[in-house]
Coordinates of N, CA and C and ligand atoms in Angstrom, one line a residue:
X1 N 0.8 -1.2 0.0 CA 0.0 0.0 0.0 C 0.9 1.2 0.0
X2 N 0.1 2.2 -0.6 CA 1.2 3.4 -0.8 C 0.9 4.3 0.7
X3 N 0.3 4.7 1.1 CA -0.1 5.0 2.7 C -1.7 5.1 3.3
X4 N -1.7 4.3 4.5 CA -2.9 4.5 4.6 C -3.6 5.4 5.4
X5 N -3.0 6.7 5.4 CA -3.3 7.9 5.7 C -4.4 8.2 4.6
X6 N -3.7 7.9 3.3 CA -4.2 8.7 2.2 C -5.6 7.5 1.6
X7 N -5.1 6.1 1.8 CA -6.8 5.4 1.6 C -7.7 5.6 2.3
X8 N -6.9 5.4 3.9 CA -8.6 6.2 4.7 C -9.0 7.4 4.5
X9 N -8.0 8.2 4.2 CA -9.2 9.6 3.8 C -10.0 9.1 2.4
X10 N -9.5 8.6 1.3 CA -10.0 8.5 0.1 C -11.4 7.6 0.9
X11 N -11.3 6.5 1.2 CA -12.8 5.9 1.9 C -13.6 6.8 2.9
X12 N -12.8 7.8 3.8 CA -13.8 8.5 4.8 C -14.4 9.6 3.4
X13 N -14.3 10.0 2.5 CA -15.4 10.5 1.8 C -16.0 9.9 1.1
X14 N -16.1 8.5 0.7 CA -16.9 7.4 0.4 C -18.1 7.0 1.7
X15 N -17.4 7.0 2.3 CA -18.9 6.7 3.7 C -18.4 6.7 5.2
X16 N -19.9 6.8 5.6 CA -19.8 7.8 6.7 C -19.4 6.8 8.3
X17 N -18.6 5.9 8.2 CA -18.3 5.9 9.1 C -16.9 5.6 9.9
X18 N -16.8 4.9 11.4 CA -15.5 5.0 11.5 C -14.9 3.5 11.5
X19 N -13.3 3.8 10.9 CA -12.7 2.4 10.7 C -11.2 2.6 11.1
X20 N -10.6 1.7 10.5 CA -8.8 1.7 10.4 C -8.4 1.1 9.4
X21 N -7.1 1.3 8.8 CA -6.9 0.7 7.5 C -5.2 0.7 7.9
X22 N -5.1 -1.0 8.0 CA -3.7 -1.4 8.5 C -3.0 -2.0 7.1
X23 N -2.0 -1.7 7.3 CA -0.9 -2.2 6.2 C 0.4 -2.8 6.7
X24 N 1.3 -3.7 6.0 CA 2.1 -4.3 6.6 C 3.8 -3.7 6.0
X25 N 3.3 -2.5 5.2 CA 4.6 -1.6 5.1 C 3.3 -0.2 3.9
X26 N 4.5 0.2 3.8 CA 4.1 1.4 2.7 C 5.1 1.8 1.9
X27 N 5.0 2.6 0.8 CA 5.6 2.6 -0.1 C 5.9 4.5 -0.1
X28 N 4.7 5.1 0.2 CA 5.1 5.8 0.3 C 4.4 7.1 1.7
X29 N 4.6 5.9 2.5 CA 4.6 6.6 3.7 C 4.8 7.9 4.1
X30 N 3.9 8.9 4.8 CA 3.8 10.2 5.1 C 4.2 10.2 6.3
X31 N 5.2 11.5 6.7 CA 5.3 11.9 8.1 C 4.9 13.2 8.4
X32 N 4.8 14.1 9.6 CA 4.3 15.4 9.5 C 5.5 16.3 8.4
X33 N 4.7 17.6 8.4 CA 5.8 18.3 7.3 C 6.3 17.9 6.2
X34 N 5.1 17.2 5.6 CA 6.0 16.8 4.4 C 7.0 16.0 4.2
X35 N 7.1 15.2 5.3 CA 8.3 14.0 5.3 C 7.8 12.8 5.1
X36 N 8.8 11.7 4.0 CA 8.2 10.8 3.9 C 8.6 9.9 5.6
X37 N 8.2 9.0 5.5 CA 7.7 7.8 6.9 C 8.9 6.7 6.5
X38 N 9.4 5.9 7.0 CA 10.3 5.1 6.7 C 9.4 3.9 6.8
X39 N 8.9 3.1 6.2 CA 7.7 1.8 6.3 C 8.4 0.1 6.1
X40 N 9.0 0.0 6.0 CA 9.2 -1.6 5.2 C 8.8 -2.5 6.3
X41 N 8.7 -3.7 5.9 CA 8.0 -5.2 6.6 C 8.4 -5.1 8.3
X42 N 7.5 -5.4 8.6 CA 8.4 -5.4 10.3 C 7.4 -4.5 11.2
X43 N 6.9 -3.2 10.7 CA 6.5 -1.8 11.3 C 4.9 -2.4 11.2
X44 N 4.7 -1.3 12.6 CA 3.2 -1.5 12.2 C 2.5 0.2 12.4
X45 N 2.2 0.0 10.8 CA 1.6 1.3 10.0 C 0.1 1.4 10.4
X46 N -1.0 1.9 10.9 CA -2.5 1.8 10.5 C -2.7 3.6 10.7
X47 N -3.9 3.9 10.1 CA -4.8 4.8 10.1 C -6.0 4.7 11.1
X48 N -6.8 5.7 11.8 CA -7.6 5.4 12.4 C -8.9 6.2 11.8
X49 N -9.7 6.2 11.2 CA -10.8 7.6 10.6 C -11.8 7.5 12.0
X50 N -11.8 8.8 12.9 CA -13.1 9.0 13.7 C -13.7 10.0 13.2
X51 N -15.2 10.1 13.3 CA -16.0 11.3 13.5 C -16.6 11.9 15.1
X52 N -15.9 12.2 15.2 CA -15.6 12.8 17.0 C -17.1 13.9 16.7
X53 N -17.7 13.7 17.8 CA -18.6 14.7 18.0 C -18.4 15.7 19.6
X54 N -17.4 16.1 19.0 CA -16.8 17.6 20.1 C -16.3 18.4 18.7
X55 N -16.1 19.6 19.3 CA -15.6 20.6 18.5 C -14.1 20.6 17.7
X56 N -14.4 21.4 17.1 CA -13.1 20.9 15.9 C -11.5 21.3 17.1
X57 N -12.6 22.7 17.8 CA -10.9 22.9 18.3 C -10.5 22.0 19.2
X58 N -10.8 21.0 19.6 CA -10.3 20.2 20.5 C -9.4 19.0 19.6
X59 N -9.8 18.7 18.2 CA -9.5 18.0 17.2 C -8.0 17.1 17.8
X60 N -7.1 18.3 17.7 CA -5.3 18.5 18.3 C -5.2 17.4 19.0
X61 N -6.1 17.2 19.9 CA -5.7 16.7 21.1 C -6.1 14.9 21.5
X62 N -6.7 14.8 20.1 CA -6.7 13.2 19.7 C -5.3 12.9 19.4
X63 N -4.7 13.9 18.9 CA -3.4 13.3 17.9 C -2.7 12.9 19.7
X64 N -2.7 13.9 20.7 CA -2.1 13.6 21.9 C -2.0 12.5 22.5
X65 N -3.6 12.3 23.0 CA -4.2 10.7 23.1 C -3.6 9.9 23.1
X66 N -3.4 9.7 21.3 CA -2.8 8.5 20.8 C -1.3 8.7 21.3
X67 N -0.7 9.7 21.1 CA 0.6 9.2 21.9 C 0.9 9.0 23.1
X68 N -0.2 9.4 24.0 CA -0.4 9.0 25.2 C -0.1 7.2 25.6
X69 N -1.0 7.1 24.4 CA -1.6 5.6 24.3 C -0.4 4.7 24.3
X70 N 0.5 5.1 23.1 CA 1.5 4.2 22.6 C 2.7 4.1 23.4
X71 N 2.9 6.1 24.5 CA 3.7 5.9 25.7 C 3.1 4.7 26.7
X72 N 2.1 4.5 26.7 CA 1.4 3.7 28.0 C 2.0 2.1 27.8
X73 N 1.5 2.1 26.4 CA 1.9 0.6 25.9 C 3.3 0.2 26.3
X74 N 4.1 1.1 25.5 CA 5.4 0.8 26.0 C 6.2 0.7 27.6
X75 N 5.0 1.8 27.9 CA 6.0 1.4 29.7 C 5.5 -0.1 30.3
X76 N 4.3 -0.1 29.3 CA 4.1 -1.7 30.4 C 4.4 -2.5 29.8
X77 N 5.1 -2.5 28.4 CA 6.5 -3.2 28.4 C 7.8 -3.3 28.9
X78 N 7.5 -1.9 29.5 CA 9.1 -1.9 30.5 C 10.0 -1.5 29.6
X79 N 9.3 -0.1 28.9 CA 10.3 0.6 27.7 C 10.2 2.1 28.1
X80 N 10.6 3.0 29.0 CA 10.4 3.9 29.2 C 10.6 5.6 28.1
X81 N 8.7 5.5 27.5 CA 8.6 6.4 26.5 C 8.6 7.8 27.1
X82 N 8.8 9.1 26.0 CA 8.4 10.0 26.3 C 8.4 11.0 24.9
X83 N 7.3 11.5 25.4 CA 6.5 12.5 23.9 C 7.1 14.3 23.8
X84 N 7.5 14.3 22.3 CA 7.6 15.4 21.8 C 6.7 16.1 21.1
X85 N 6.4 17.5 21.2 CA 5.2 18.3 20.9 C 5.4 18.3 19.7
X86 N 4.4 17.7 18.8 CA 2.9 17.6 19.4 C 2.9 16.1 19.5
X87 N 3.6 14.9 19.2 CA 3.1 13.8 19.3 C 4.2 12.8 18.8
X88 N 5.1 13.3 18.3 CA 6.9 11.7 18.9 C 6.8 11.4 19.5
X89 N 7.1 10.1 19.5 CA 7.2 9.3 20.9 C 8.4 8.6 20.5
X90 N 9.2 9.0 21.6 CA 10.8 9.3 22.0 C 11.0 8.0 23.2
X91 N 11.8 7.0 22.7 CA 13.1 6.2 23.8 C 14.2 6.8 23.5
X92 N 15.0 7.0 24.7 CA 16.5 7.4 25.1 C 16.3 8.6 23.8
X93 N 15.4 9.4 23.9 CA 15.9 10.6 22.7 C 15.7 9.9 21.1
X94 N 15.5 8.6 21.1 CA 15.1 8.4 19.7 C 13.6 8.1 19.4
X95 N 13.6 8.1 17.7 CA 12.0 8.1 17.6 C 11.5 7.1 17.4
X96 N 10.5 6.4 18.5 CA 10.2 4.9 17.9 C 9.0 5.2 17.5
X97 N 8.0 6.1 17.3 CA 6.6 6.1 16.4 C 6.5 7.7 16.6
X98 N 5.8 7.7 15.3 CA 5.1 8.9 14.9 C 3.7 9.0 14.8
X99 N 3.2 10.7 15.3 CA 1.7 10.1 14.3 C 1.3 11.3 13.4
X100 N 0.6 11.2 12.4 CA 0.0 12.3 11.5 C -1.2 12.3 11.6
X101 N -1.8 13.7 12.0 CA -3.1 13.6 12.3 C -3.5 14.9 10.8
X102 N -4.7 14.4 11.0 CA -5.4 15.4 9.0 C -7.1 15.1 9.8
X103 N -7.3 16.3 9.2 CA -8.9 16.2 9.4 C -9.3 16.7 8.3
X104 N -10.5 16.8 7.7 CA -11.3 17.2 6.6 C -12.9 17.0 7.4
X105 N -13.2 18.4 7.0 CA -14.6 18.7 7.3 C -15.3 18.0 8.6
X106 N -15.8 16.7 8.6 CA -16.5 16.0 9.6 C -15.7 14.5 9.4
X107 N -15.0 14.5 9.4 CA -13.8 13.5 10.0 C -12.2 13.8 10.1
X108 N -12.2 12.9 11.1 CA -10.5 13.1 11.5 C -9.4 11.8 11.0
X109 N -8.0 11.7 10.6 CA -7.7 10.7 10.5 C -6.3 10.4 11.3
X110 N -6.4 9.5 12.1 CA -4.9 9.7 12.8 C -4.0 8.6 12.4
X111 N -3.0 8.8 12.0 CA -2.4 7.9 11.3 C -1.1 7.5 12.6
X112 N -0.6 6.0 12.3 CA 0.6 6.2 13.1 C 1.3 5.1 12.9
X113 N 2.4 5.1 12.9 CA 3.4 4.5 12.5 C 4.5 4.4 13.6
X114 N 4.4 3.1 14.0 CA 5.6 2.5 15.1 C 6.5 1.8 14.4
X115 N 7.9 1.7 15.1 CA 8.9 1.0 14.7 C 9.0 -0.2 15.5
X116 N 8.5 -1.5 15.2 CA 8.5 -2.6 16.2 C 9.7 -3.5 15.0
X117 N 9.3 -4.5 14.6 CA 10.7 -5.5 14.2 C 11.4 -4.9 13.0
X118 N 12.1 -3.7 13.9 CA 12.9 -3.2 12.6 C 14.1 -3.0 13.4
X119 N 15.3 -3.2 12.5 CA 16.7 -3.0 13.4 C 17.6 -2.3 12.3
X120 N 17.4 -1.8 11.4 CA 18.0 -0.7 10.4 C 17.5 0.3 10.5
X121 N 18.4 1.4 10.2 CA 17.4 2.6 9.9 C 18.3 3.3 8.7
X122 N 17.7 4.6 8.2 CA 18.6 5.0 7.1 C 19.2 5.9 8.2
X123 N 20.5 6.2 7.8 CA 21.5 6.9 8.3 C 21.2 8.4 9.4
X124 N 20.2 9.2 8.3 CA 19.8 10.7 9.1 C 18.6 10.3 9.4
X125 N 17.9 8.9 9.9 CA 17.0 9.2 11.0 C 17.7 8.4 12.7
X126 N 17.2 9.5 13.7 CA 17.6 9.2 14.8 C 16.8 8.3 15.3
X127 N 16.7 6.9 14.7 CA 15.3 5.9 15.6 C 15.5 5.1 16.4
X128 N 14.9 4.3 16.8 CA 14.6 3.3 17.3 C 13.6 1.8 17.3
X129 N 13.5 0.7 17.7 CA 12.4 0.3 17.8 C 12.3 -1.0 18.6
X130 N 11.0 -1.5 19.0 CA 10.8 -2.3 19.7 C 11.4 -3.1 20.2
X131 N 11.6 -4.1 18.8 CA 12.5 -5.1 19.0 C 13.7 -4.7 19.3
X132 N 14.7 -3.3 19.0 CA 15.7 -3.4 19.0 C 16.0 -3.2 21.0
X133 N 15.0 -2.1 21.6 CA 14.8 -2.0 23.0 C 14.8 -3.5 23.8
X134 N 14.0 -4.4 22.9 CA 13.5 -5.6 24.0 C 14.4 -6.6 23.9
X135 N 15.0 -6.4 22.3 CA 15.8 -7.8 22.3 C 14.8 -8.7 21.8
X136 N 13.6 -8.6 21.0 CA 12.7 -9.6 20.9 C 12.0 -9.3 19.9
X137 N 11.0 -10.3 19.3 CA 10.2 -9.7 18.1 C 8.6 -9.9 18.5
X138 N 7.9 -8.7 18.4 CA 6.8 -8.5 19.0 C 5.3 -8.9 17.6
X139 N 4.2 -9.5 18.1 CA 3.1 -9.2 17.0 C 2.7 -7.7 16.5
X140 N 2.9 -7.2 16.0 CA 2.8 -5.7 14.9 C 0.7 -6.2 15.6
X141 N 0.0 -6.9 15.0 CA -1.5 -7.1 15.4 C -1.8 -6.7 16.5
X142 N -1.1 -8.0 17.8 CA -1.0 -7.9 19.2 C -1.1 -6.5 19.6
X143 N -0.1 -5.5 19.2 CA 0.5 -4.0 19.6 C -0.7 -3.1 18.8
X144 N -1.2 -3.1 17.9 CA -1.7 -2.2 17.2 C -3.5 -2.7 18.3
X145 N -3.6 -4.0 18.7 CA -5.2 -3.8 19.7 C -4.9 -3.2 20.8
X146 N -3.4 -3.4 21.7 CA -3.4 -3.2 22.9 C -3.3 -1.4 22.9
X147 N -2.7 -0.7 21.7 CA -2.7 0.5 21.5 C -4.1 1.4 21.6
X148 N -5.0 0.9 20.4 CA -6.1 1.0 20.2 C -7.1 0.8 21.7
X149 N -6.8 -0.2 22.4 CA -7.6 0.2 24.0 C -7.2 1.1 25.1
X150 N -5.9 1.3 25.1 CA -5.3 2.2 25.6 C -5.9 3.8 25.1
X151 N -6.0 3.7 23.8 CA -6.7 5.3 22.9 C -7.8 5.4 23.7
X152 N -8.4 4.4 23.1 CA -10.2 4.7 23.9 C -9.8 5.1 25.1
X153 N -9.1 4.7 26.3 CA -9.4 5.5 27.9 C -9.1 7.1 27.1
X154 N -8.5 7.1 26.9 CA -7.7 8.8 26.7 C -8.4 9.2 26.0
X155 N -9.2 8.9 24.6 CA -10.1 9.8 24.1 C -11.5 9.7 24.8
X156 N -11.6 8.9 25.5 CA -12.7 9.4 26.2 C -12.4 10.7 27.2
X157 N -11.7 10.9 27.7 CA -11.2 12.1 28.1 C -11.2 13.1 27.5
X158 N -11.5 13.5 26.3 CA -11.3 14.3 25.6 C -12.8 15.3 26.1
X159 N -13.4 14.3 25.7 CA -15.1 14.9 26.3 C -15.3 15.1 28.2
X160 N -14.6 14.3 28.9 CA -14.6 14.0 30.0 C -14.0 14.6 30.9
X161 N -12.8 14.8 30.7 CA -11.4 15.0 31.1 C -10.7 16.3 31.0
X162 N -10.2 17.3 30.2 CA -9.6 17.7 29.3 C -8.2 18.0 30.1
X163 N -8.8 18.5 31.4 CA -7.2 18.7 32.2 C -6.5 17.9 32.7
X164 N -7.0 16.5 33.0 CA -6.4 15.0 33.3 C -5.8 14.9 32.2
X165 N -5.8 14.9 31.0 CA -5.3 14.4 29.9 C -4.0 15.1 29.6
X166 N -4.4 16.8 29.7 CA -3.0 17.7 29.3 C -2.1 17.1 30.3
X167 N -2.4 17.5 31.8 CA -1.7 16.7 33.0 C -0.9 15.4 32.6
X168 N -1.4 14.6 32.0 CA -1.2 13.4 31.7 C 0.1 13.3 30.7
X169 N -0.3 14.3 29.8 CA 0.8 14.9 28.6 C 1.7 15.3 29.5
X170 N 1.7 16.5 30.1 CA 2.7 17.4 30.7 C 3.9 16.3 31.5
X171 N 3.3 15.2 32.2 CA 4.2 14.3 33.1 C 5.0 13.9 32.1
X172 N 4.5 13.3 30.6 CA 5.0 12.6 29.5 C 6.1 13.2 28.6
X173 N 5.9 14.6 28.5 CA 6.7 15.5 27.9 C 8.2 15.5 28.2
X174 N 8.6 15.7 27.0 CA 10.9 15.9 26.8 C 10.8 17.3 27.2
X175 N 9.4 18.4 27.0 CA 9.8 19.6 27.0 C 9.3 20.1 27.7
X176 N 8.6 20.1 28.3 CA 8.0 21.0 29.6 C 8.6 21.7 30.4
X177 N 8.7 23.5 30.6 CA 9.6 23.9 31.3 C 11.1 24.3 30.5
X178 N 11.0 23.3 29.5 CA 12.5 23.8 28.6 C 12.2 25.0 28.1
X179 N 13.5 25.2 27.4 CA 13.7 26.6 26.7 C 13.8 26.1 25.4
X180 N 12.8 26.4 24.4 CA 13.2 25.3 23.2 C 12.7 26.6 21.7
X181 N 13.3 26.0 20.9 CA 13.5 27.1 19.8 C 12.3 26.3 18.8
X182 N 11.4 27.2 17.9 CA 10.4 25.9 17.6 C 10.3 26.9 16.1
X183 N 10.2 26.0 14.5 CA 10.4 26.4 13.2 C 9.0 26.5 12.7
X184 N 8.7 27.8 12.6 CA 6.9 27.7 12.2 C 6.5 27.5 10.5
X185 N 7.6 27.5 9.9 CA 7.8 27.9 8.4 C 8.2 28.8 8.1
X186 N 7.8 30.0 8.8 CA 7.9 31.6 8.3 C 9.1 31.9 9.2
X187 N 9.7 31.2 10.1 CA 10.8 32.1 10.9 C 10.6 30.9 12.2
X188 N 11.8 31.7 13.1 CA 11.6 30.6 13.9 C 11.0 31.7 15.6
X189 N 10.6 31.0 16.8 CA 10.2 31.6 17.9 C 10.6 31.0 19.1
X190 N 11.2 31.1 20.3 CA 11.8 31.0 20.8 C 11.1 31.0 22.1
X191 N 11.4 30.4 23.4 CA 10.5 30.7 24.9 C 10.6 29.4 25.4
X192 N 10.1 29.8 27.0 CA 9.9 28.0 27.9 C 8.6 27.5 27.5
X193 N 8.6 25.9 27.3 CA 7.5 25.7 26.6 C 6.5 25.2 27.5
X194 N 5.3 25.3 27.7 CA 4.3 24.4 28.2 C 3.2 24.0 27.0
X195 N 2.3 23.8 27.6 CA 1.1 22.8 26.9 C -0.5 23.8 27.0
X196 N -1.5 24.1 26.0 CA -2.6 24.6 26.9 C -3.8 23.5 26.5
X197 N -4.6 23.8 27.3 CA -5.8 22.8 27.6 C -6.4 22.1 25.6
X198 N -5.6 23.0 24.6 CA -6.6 22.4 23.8 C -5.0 22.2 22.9
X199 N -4.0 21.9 23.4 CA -2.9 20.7 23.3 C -2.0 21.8 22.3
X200 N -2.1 23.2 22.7 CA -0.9 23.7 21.9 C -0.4 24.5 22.7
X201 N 1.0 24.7 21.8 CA 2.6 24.9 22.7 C 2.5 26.3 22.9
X202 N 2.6 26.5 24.5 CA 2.8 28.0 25.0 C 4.2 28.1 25.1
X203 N 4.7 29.2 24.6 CA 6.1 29.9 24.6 C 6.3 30.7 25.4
X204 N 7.0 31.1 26.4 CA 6.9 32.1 27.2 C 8.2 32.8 27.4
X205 N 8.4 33.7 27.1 CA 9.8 34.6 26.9 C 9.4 36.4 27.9
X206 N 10.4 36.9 28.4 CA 10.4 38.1 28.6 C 8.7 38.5 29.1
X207 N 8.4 38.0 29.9 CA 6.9 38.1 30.1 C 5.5 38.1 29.0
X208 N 6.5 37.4 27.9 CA 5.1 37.5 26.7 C 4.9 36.4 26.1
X209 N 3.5 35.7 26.0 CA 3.4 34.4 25.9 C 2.5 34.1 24.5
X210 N 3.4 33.1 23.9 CA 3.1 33.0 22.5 C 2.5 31.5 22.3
X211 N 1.5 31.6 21.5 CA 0.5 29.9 21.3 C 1.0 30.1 19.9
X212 N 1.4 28.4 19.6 CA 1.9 27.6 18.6 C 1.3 26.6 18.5
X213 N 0.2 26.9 17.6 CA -0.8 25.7 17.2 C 0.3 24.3 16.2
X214 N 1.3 25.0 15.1 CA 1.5 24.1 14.6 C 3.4 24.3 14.6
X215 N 4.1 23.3 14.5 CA 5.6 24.5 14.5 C 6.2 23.1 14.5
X216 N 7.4 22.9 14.3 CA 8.6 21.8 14.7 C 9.8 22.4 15.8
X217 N 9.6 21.3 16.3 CA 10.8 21.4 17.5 C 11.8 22.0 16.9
X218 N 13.4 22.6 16.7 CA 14.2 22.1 16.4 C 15.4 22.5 17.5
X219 N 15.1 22.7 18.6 CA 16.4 23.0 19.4 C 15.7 22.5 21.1
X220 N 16.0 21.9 21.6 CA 15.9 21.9 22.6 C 17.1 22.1 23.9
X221 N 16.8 23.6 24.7 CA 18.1 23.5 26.2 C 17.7 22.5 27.3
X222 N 18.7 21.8 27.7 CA 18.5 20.8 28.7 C 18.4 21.8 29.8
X223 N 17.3 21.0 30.8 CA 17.3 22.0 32.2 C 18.5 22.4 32.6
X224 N 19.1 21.8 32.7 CA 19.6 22.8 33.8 C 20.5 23.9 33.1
X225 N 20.0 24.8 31.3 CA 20.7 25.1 31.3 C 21.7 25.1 30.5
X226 N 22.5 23.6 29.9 CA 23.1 23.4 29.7 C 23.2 23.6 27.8
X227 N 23.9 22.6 27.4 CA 23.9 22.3 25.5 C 23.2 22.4 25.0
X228 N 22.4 22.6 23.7 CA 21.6 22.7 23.1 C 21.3 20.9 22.9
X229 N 19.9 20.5 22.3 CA 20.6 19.1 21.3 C 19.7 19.7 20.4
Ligands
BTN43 C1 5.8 11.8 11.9 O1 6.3 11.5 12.9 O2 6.2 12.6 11.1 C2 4.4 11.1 11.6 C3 4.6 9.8 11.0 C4 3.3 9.1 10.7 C5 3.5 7.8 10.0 C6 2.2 7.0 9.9 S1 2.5 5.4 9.2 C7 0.8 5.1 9.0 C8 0.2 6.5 8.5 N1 0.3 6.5 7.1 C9 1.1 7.4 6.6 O3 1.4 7.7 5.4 N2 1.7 8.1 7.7 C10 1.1 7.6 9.0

């Protein structure tokens, strides 16, 4: 399959309800910003299409959810995750899954792509994955249900919850409190970062605080201060 980002959208405007559409690699796998996804045999790729009945602006904070979810899975594998804004999910600083989230009109699609039995990577990506952490080879099926139950608690929160959830993020976060430099397209913006209730990055510099609905990381100062990475 070429990505199943792009077949579940083609079927979510074919009909009206909600599904997933799993593949066992991609060809031409999407990442956010225009990046291709690194897919071959081993990974486990799916799409999710919901029609969420809450407001669009809260949309954002599915894409969270899910990495909520996938950090959960992994610690109770005894892999200790943590999420970059808006939604990496980071071992030891590398990337073992992504997700891309796309909405159109009255559906959302969240796509996500973990690195489970993969132990290559190409050169300029910093990753990781499952097997390589556990030493083992995991069911890609197995991982993609226990994910998927883990989502449901956390998107039920979405309607339920909203401040449990950011809270939930905020513990999970590389960046919380850092001083981190973030690329919007147009220029870059700078400040300590937190989270706000509808899952976008507050910047806070010289007493003036800036919301970053969409942006890429690309610098982060370690607390105390220290190196950039
Ligand atoms: C990122 O970190 O840049 C997001 C990566 C998302 C990859 C997944 S794999 C399944 C789904 N289909 C795609 O084409 N992309 C997402």
């Amino acid at each position: 399959m070429s990505s199943t980002n792009d077949l579940a959208k083609e079927l979510a405007e074919k009909r009206c309800e909600e599904f997933i559409v799993l593949a066992e690699s991609q060809t031409s796998g999407r990442g956010r910003n225009e990046r291709s996804w690194y897919s071959p045999p081993g990974g486990l790729y799916f799409s999710l299409v919901l029609r969420p009945d809450f407001d669009f602006d809260k949309y954002p904070l599915i894409g969270l959810a899910m990495g909520l979810a996938i950090a959960q899975i992994l610690d109770d594998l005894g892999i200790e995750a943590k999420l970059k804004w808006p939604n990496d999910v980071l071992v030891n600083d590398k990337k073992i899954a992504g997700i891309l989230a796309e909405s159109k009109h009255n559906y959302f699609v969240v796509g996500v792509g973990v690195n489970v039995n993969n132990y290559d990577f190409p050169d300029d990506l910093r990753a990781t994955s499952l097997s390589t952490e556990l030493g083992d080879v995991l069911s890609t099926k197995w991982l993609m249900v226990k994910i998927l139950k883990s989502f449901e608690g956390f998107y039920v929160r979405i309607l339920k919850g909203v401040k449990e959830l950011i809270d939930e993020y905020r513990g999970r976060s590389s960046l919380i409190g850092k001083e981190v430099e973030v690329d919007l397209g147009n220029g870059t913006v700078e400040g300590r970062a937190d989270i706000d209730d509808r899952g976008r990055l507050i910047l806070t510099r010289g007493g003036f605080r800036r919301v970053v609905g969409a942006g890429e990381i690309t610098k982060v100062k370690r607390a105390e201060g220290g190196k950039n990475r």
